[in-house]
mmCIF file of C-alpha atoms in Angstrom:
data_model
loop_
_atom_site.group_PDB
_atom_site.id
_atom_site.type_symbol
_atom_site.label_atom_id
_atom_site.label_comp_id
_atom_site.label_asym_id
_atom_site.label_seq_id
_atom_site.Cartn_x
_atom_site.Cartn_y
_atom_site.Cartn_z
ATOM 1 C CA UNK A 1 -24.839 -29.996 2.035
ATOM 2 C CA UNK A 2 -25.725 -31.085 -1.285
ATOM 3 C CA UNK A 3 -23.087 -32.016 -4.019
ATOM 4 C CA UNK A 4 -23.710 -31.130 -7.827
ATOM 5 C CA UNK A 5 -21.856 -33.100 -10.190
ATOM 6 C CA UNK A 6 -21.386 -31.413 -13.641
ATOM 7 C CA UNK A 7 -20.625 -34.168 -16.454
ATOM 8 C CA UNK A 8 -16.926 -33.675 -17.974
ATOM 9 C CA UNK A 9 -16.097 -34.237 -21.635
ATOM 10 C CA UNK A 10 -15.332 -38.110 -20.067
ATOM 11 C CA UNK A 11 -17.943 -38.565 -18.274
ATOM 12 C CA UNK A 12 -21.025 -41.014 -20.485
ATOM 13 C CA UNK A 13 -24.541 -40.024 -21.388
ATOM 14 C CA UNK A 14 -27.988 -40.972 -19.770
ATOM 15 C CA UNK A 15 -27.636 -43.855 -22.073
ATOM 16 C CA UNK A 16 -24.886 -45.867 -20.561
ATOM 17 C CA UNK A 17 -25.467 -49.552 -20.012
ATOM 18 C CA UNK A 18 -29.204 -49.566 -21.312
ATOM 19 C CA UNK A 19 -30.172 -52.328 -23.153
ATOM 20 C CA UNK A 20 -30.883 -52.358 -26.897
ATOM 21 C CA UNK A 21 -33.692 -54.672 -27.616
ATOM 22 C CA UNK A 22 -33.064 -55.891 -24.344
ATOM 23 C CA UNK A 23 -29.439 -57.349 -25.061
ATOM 24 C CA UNK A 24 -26.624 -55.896 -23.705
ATOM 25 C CA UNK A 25 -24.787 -57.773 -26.575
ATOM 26 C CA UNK A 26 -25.738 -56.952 -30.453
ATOM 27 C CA UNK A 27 -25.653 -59.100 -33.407
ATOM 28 C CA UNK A 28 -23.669 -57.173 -36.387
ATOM 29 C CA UNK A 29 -27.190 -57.151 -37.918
ATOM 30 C CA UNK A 30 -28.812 -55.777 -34.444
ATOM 31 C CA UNK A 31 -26.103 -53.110 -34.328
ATOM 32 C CA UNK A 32 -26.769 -52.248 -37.531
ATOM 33 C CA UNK A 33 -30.622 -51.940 -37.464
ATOM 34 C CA UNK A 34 -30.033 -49.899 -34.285
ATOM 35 C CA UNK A 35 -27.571 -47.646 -36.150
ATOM 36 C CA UNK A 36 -29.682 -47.663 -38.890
ATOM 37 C CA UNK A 37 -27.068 -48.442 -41.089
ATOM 38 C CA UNK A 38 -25.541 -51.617 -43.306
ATOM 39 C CA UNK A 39 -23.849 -54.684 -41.872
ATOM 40 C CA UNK A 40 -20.726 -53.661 -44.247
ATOM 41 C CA UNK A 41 -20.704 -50.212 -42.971
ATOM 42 C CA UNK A 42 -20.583 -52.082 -38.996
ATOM 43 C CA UNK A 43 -17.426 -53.837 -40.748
ATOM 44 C CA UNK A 44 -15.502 -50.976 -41.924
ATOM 45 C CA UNK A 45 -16.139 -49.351 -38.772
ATOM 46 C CA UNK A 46 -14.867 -52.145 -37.380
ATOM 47 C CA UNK A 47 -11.992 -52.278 -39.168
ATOM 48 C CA UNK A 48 -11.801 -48.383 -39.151
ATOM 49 C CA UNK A 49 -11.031 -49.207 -35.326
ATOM 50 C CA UNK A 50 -14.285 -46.394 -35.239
ATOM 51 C CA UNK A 51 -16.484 -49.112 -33.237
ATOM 52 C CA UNK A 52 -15.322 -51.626 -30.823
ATOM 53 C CA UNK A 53 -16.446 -55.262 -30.576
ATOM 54 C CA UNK A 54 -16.030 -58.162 -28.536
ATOM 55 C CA UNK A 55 -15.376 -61.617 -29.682
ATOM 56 C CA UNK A 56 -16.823 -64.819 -28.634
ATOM 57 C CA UNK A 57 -15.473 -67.912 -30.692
ATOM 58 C CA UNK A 58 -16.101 -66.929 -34.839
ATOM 59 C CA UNK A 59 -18.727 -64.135 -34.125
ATOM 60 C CA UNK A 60 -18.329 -60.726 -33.592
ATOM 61 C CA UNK A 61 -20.740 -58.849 -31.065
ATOM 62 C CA UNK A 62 -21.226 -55.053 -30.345
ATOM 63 C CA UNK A 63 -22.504 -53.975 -26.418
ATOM 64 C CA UNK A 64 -25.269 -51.550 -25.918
ATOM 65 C CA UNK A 65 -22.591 -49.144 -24.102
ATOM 66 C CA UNK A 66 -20.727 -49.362 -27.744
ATOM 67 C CA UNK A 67 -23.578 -48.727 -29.687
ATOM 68 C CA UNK A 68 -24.275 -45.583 -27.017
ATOM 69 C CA UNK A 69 -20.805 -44.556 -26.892
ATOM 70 C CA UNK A 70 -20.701 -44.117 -30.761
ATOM 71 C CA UNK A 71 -23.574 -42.209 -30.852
ATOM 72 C CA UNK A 72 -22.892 -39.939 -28.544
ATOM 73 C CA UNK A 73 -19.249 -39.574 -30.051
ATOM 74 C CA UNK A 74 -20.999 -38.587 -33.188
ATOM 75 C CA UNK A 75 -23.614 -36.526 -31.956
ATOM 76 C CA UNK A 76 -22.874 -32.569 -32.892
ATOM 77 C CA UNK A 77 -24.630 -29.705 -30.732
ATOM 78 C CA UNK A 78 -26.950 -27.620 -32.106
ATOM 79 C CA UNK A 79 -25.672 -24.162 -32.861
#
């Protein structure tokens, strides 16, 4: 017998834990470049608590399952 999962609302995309460049940690400047966006707009949604980061000493770094995570959070269906 064969089991067929079907992905919940919870559940993360394809993209989960793949690499970025191969890093699982991000620069502010990598993050950006892979959202295509500015390094200010990473810090205000950092401080819009919209992206998560971790911390290691003065720098701030983003993981790949972030960076996936918001995208997939902000990714509309087609209708």
């Amino acid at each position: 017998m064969t089991h067929h999962h079907s992905p919940g609302a919870s559940d993360y995309n394809a993209f989960t834990g793949r690499p970025i460049n191969g890093s699982l940690l991000l620069t502010v400047s990598e993050a950006a470049a892979a959202l295509r966006i500015s390094r200010s707009s990473i810090y205000r949604l950092f401080d819009a608590g919209k992206l998560a980061w971790v911390q290691i000493g003065s720098s701030r770094r983003v993981t790949s399952v972030e960076i996936h995570r918001f995208i997939a959070a902000h990714t509309e269906a087609a209708s």
